[in-house]
mmCIF file of C-alpha atoms in Angstrom:
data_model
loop_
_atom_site.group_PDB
_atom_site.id
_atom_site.type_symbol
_atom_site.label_atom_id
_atom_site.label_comp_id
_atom_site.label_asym_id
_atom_site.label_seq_id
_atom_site.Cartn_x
_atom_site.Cartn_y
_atom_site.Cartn_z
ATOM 1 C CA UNK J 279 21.498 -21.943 -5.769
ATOM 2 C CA UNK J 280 18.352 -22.969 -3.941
ATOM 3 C CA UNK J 281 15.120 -23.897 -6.458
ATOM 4 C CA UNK J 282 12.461 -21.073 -6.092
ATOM 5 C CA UNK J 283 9.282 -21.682 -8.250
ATOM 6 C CA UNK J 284 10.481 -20.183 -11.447
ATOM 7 C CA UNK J 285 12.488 -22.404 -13.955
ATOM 8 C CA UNK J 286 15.261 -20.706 -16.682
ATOM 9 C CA UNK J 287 13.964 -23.228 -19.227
ATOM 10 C CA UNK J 288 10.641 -21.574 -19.064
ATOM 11 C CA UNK J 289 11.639 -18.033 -18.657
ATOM 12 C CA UNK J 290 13.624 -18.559 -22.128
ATOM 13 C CA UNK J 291 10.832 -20.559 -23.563
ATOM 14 C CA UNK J 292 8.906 -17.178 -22.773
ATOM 15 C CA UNK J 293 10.783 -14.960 -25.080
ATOM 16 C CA UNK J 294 9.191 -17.269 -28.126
ATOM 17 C CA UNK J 295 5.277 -16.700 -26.619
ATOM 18 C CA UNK J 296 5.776 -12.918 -25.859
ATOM 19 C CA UNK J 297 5.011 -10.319 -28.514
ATOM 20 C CA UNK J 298 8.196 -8.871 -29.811
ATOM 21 C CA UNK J 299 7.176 -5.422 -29.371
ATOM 22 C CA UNK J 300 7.490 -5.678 -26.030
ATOM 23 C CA UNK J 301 11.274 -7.621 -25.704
ATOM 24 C CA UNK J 302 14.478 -6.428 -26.214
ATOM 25 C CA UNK J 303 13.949 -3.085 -24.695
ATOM 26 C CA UNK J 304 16.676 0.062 -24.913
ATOM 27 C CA UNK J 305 19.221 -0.776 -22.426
ATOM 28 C CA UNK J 306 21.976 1.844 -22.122
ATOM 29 C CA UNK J 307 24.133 3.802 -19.729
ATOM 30 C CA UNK J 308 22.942 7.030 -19.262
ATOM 31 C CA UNK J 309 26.270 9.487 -18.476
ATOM 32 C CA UNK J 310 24.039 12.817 -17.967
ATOM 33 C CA UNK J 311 22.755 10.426 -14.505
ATOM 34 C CA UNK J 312 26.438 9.910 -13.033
ATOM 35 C CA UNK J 313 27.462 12.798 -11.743
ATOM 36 C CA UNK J 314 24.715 13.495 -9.402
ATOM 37 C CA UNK J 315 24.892 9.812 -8.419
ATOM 38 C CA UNK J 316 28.672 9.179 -8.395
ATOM 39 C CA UNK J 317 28.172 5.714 -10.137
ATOM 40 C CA UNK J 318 28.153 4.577 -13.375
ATOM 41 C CA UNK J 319 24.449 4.239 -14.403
ATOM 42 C CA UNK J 320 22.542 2.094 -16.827
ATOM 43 C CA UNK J 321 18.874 2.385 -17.266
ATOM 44 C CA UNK J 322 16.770 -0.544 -18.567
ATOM 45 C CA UNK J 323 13.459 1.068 -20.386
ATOM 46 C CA UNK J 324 10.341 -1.128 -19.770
ATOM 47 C CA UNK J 325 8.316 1.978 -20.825
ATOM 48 C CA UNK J 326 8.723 2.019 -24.473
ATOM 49 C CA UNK J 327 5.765 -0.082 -25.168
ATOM 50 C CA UNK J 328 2.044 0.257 -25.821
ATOM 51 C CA UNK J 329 1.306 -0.580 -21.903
ATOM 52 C CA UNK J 330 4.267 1.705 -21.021
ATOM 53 C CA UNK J 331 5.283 -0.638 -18.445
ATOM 54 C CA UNK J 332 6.912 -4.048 -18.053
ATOM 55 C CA UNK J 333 3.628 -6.366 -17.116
ATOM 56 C CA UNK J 334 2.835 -7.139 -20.428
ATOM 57 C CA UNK J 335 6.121 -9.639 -20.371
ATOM 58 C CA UNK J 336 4.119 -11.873 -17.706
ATOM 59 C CA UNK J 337 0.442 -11.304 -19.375
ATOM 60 C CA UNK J 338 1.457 -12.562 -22.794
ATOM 61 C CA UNK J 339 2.681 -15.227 -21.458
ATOM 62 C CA UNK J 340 -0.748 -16.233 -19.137
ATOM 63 C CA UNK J 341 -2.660 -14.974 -21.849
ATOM 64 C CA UNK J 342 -1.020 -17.706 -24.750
ATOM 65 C CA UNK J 343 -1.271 -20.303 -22.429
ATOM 66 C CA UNK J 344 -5.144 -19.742 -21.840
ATOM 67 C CA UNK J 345 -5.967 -18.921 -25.359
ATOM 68 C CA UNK J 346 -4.153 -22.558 -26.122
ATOM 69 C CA UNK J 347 -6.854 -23.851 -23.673
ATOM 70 C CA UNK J 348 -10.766 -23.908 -22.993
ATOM 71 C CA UNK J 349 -10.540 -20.431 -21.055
ATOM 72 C CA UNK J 350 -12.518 -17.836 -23.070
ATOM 73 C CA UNK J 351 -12.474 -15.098 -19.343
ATOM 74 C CA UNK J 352 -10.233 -13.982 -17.095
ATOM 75 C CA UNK J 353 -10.159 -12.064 -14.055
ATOM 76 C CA UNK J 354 -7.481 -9.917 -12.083
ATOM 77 C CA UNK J 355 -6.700 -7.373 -9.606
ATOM 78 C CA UNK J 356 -4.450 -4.309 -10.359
ATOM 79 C CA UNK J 357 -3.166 -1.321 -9.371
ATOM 80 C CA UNK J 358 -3.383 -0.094 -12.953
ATOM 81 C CA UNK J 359 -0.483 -1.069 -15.125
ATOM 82 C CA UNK J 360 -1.408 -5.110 -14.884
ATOM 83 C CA UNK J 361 -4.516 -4.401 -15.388
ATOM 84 C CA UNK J 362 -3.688 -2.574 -19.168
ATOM 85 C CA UNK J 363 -1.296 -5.327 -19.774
ATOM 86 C CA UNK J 364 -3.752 -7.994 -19.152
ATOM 87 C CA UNK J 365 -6.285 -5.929 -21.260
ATOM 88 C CA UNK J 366 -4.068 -5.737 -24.159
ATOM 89 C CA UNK J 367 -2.619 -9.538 -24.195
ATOM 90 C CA UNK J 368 -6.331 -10.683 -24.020
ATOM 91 C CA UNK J 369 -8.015 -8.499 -26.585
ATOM 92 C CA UNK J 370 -5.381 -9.503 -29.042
ATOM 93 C CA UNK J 371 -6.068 -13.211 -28.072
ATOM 94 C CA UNK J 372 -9.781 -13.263 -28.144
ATOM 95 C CA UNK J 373 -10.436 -13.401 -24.263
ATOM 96 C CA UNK J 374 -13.236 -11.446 -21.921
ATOM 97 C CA UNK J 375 -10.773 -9.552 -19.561
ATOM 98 C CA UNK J 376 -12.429 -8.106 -15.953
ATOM 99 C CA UNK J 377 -10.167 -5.919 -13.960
ATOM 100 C CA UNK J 378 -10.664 -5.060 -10.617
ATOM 101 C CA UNK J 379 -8.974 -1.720 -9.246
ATOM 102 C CA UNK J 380 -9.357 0.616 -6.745
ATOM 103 C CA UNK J 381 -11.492 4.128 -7.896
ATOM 104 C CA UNK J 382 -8.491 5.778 -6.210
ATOM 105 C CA UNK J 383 -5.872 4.770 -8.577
ATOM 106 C CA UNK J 384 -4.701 6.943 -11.367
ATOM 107 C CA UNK J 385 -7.408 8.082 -13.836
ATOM 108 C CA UNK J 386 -5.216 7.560 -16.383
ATOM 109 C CA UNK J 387 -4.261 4.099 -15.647
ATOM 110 C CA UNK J 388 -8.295 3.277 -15.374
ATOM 111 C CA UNK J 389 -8.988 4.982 -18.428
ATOM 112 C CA UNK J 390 -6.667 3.008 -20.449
ATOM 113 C CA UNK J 391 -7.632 -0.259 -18.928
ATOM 114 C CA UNK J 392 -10.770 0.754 -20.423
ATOM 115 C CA UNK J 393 -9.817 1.366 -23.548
ATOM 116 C CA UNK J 394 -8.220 -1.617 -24.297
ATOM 117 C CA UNK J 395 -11.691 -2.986 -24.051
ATOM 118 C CA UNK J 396 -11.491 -4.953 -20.713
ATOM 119 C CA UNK J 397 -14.650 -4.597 -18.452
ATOM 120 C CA UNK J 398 -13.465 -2.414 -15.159
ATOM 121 C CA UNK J 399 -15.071 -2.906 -11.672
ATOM 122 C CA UNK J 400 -13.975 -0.686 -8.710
ATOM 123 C CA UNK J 401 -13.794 -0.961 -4.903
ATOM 124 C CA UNK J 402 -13.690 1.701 -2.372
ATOM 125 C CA UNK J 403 -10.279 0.602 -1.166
ATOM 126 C CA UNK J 404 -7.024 -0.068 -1.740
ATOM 127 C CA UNK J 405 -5.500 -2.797 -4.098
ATOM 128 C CA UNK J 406 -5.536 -5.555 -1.052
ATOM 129 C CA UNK J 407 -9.500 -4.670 -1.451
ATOM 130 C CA UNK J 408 -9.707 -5.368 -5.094
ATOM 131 C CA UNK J 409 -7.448 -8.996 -5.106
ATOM 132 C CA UNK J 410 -10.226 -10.117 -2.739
ATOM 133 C CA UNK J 411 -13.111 -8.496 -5.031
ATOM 134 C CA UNK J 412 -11.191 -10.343 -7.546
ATOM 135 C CA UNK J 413 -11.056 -13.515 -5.821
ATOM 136 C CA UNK J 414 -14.937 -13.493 -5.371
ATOM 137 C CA UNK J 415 -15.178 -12.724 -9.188
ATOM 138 C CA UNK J 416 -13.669 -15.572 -9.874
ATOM 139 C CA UNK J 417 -15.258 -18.102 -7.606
ATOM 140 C CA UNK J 418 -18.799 -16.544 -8.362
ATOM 141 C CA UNK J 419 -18.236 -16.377 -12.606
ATOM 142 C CA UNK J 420 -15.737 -19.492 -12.551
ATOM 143 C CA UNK J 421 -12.902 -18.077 -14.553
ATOM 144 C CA UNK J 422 -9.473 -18.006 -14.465
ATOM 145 C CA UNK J 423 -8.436 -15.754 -11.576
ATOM 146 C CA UNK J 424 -4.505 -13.880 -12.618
ATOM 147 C CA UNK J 425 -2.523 -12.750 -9.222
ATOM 148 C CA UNK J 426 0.587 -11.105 -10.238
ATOM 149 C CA UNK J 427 3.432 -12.695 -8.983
ATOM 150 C CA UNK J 428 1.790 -15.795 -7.401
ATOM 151 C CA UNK J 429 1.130 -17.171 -10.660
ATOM 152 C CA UNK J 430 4.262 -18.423 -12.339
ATOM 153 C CA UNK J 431 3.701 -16.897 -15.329
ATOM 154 C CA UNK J 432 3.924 -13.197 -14.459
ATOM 155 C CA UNK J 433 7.570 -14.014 -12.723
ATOM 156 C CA UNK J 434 8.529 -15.843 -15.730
ATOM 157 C CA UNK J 435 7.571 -13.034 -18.004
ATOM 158 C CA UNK J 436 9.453 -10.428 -16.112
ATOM 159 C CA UNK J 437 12.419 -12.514 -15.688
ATOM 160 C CA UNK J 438 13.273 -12.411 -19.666
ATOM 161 C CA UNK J 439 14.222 -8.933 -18.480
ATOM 162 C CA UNK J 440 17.011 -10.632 -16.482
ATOM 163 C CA UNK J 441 17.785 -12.235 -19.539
ATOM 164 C CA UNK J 442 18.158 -9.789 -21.631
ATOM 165 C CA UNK J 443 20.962 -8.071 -18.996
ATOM 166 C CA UNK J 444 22.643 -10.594 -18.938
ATOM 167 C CA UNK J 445 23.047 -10.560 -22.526
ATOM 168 C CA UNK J 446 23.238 -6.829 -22.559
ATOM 169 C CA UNK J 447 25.824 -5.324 -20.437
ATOM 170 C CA UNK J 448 29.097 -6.915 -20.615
ATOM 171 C CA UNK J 449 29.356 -6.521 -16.822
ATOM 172 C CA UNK J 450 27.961 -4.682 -14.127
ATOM 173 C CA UNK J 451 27.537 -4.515 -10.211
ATOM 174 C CA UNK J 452 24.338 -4.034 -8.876
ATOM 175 C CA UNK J 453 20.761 -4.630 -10.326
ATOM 176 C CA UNK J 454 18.363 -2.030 -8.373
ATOM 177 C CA UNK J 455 14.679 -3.288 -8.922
ATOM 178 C CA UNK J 456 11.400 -1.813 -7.738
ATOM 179 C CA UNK J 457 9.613 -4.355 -5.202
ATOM 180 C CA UNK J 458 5.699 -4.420 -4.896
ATOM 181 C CA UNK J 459 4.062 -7.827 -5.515
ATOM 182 C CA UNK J 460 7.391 -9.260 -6.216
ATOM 183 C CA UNK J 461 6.905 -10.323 -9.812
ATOM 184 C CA UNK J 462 9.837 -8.152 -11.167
ATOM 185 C CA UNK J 463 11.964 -8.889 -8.030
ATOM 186 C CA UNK J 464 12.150 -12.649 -8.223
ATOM 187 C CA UNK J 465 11.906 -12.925 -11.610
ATOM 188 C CA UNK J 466 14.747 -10.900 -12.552
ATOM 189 C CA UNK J 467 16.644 -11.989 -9.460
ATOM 190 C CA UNK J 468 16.377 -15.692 -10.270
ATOM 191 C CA UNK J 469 17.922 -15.194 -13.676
ATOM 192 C CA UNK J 470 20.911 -12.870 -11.986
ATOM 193 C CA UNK J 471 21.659 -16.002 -9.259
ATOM 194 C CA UNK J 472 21.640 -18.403 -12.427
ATOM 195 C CA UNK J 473 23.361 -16.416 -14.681
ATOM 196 C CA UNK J 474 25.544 -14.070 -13.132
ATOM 197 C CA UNK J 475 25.793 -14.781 -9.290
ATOM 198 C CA UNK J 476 28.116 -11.719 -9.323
ATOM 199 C CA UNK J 477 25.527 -9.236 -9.460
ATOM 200 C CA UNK J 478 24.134 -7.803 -6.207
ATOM 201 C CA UNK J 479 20.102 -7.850 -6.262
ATOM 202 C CA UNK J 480 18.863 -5.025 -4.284
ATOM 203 C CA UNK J 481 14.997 -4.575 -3.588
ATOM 204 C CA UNK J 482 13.779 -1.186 -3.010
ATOM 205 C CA UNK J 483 10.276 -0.400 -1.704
ATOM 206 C CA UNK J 484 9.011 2.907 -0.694
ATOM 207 C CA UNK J 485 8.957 3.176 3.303
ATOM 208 C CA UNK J 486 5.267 4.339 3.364
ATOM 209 C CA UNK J 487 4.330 0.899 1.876
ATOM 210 C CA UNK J 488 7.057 -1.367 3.410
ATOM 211 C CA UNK J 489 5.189 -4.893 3.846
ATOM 212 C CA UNK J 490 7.222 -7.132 1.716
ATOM 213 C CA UNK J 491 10.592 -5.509 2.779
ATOM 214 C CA UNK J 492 9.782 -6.262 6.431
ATOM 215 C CA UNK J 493 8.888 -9.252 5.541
ATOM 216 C CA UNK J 494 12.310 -10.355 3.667
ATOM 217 C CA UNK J 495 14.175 -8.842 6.637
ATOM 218 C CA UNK J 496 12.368 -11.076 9.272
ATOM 219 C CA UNK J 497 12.070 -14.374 7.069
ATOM 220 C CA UNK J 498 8.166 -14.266 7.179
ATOM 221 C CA UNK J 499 5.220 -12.701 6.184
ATOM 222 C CA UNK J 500 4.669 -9.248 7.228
ATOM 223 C CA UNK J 501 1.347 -7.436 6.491
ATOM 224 C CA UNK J 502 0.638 -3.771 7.198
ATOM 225 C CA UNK J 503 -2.735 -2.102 7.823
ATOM 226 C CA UNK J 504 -2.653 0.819 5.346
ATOM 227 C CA UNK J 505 -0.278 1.955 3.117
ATOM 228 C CA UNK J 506 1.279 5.963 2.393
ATOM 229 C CA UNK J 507 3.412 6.504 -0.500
ATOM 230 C CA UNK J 508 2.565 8.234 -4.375
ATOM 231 C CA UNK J 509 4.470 4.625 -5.801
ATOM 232 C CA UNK J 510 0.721 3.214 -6.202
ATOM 233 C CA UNK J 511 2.502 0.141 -8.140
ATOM 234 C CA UNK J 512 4.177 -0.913 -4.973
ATOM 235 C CA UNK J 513 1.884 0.046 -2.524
ATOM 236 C CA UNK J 514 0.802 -3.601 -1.037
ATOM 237 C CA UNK J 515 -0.107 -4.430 2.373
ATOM 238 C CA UNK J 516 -0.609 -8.614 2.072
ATOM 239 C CA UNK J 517 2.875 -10.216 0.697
ATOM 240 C CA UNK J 518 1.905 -13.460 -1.349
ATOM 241 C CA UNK J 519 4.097 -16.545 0.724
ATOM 242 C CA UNK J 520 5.213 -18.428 -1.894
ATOM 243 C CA UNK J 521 6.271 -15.188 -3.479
ATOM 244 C CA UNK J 522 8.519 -14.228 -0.464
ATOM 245 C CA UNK J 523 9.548 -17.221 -0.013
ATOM 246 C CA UNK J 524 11.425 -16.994 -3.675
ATOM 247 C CA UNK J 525 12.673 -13.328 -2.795
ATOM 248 C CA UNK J 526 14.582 -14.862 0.206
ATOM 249 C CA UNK J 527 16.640 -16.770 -2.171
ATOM 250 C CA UNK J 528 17.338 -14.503 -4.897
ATOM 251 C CA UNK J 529 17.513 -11.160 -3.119
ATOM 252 C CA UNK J 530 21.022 -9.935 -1.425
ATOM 253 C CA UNK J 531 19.338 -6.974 -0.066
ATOM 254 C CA UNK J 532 15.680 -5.008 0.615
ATOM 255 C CA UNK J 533 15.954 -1.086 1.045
ATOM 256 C CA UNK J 534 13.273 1.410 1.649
ATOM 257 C CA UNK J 535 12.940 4.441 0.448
ATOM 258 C CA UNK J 536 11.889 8.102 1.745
ATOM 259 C CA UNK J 537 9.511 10.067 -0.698
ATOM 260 C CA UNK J 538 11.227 13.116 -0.923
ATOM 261 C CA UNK J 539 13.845 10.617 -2.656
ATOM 262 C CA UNK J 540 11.498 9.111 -4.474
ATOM 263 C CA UNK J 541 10.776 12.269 -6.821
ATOM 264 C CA UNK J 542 14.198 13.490 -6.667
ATOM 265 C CA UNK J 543 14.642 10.131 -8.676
ATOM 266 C CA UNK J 544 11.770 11.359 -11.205
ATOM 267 C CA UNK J 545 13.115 14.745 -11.460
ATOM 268 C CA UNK J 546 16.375 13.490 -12.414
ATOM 269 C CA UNK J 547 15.022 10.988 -14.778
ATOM 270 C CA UNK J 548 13.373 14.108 -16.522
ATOM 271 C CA UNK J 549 15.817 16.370 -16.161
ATOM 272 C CA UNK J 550 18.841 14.543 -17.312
ATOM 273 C CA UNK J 551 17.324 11.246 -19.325
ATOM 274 C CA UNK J 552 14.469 12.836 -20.681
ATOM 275 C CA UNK J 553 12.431 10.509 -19.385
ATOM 276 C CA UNK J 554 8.629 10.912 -17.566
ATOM 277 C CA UNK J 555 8.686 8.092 -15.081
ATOM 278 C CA UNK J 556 5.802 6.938 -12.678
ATOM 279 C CA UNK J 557 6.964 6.945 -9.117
ATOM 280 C CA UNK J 558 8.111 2.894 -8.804
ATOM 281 C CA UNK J 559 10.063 3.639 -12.007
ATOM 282 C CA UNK J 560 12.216 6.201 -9.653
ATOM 283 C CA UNK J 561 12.667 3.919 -6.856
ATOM 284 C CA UNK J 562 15.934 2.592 -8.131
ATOM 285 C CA UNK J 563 17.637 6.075 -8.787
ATOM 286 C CA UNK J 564 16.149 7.428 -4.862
ATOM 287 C CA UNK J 565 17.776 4.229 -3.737
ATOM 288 C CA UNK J 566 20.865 5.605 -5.293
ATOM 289 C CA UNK J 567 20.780 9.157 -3.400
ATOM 290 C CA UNK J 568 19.758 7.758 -0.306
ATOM 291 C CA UNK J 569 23.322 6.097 0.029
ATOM 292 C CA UNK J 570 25.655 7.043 -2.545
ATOM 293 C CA UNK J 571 28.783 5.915 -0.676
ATOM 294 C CA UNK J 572 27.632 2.346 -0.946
ATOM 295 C CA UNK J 573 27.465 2.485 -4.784
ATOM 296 C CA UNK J 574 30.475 4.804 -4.894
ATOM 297 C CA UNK J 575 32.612 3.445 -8.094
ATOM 298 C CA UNK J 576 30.273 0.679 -8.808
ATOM 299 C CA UNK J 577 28.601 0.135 -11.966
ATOM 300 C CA UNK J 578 24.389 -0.372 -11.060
ATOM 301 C CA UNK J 579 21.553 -1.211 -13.416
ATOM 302 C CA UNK J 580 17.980 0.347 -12.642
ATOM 303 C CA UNK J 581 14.936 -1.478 -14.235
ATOM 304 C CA UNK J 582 12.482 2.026 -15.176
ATOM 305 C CA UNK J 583 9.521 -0.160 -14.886
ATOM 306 C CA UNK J 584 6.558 2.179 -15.521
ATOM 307 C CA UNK J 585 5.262 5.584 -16.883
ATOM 308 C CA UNK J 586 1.773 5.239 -16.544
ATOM 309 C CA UNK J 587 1.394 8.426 -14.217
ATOM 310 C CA UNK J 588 -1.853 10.856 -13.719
ATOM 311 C CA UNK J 589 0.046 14.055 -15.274
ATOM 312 C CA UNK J 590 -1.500 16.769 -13.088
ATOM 313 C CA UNK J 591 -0.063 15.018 -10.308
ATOM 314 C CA UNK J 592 3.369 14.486 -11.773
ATOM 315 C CA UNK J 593 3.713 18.023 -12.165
ATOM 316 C CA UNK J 594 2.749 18.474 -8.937
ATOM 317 C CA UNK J 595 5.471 16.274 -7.592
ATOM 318 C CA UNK J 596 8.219 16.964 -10.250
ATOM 319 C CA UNK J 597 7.287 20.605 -10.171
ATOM 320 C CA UNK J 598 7.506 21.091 -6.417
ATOM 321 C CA UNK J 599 10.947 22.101 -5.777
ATOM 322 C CA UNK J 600 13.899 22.804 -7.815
ATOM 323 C CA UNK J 601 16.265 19.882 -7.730
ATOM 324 C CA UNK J 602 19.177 17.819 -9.727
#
């Protein structure tokens, strides 16, 4: 295959600077899914964690490298769940986290950011708005500035969930991943074209926020001007370059998504998994229902990425209608 940025070496190498606790997560098929999907269905559970989502993966691993170093601060953007992860990997390590957000993301996600102890400045915008707050921040305060999924680490982190597939299901089809920033994407898709070629990497974005989709389908960058979907964890207008330019190599395919399909794919994941999912965690299964003959007989893995969700609004959404 063609080099992107991230290197296998590394991603293992990660697995020995990432706190156990968040590794090795429940990976299973889920049976009670199939017969409203007509595929055989496994679900890999980044939620079982004290982030309940898979960012920590990449902010262990930037936050060990710049506790090993002079940086005592550190700076990011986030639409909520890197923010938390970033929070928690620093506090444990002894460094001043800032997080930048927007005041329109989840409470819940801002509350817990807070929690964790990390200072938390908003903008009256949308998450494009905050990564150039955050920018600034960095410039002004010179400290370490963390952009998920242009810095190397946050790939490599959430590639040791490619890994761990690998390892984990004796063979499967289709890996169905949630695409925002493109962390998860290329990381996990890099370790598929390494490791098992065989496997079909599928991209799914919501179509209210389709930037980085476009932008895979016409080999360059693709911004938008204002985004419309309830998946606030892939709702980006700006795709990074170098980023996209490592999803062209590792992804066989970039799908969006309505969002009617979008919480069918959380009600299902409550009603038959048991599981309370944040709207990118559902973008796998409403990839799923929005063409079932194409995964007809075929054995696909879904990453559930996040469950960080504001729970007056999930019931809202999950509550609306009466569905699988």
């Amino acid at each position: 295959m063609q080099e992107t940025r991230l290197d296998t070496a590394r991603v293992r190498a990660a697995r020995r600077v990432i706190d156990p606790i968040f590794l090795d997560t429940p990976l299973y098929r889920c049976e009670a899914l199939e017969p409203g999907l007509g595929c055989t269905v496994s679900i890999k559970l980044e939620t079982a964690n004290p982030v309940r989502s898979f960012k920590a993966r990449g902010t262990e691993v930037v936050a060990s490298l710049l506790a090993a170093g002079d940086a005592r601060a550190v700076v990011c953007a986030s639409a909520g769940n890197l923010g938390q992860a970033l929070a928690w990997s620093g506090r444990r390590r002894g460094l001043d986290v800032t997080v930048v957000a927007s005041r329109f993301a989840p409470a819940a996600k801002l509350d817990r950011i807070r929690a964790l102890g990390a200072r938390l400045e908003l903008v009256d915008g949308d998450f494009d708005m905050a990564r150039e707050r955050a920018v600034a921040v960095a410039r002004h305060d010179g400290i370490r500035l963390v952009e998920d999924s242009l810095d190397i680490e946050t790939c490599e982190g959430a590639a040791t969930i490619g890994l761990e597939l690998v390892e984990g299901v004796p063979s499967f089809d289709a890996v169905l991943i949630a695409l925002g920033g493109g962390a998860l994407a290329t990381g996990v898709g890099h370790v598929m074209k390494a490791l098992a070629p065989g496997v079909e990497v599928i991209c799914v974005q919501p179509l209210g926020a389709p930037a980085m989709t476009h932008s895979w389908r016409r080999r360059r960058v693709v911004t938008t001007d204002s985004t419309d979907t309830i998946a606030d964890g892939v709702a980006g207008r700006s795709p990074i370059p170098a980023v996209l330019d490592d999803l062209l190599l590792v992804a066989d395919d970039a799908v969006l998504v309505r969002e009617e399909s979008i919480i069918a794919g959380m009600r299902m994941l409550l009603h038959h998994a048991g599981l309370v999912v944040e709207p990118s965690a559902a973008l796998g299964i409403a990839a799923i229902l929005e063409d079932r003959g194409r995964f007809a007989g075929r054995h696909v893995v879904t990453i559930v990425c996040g469950s960080n969700v504001d729970v007056d609004a999930y019931h809202r959404w999950v509550g609306a209608a009466s569905g699988p």
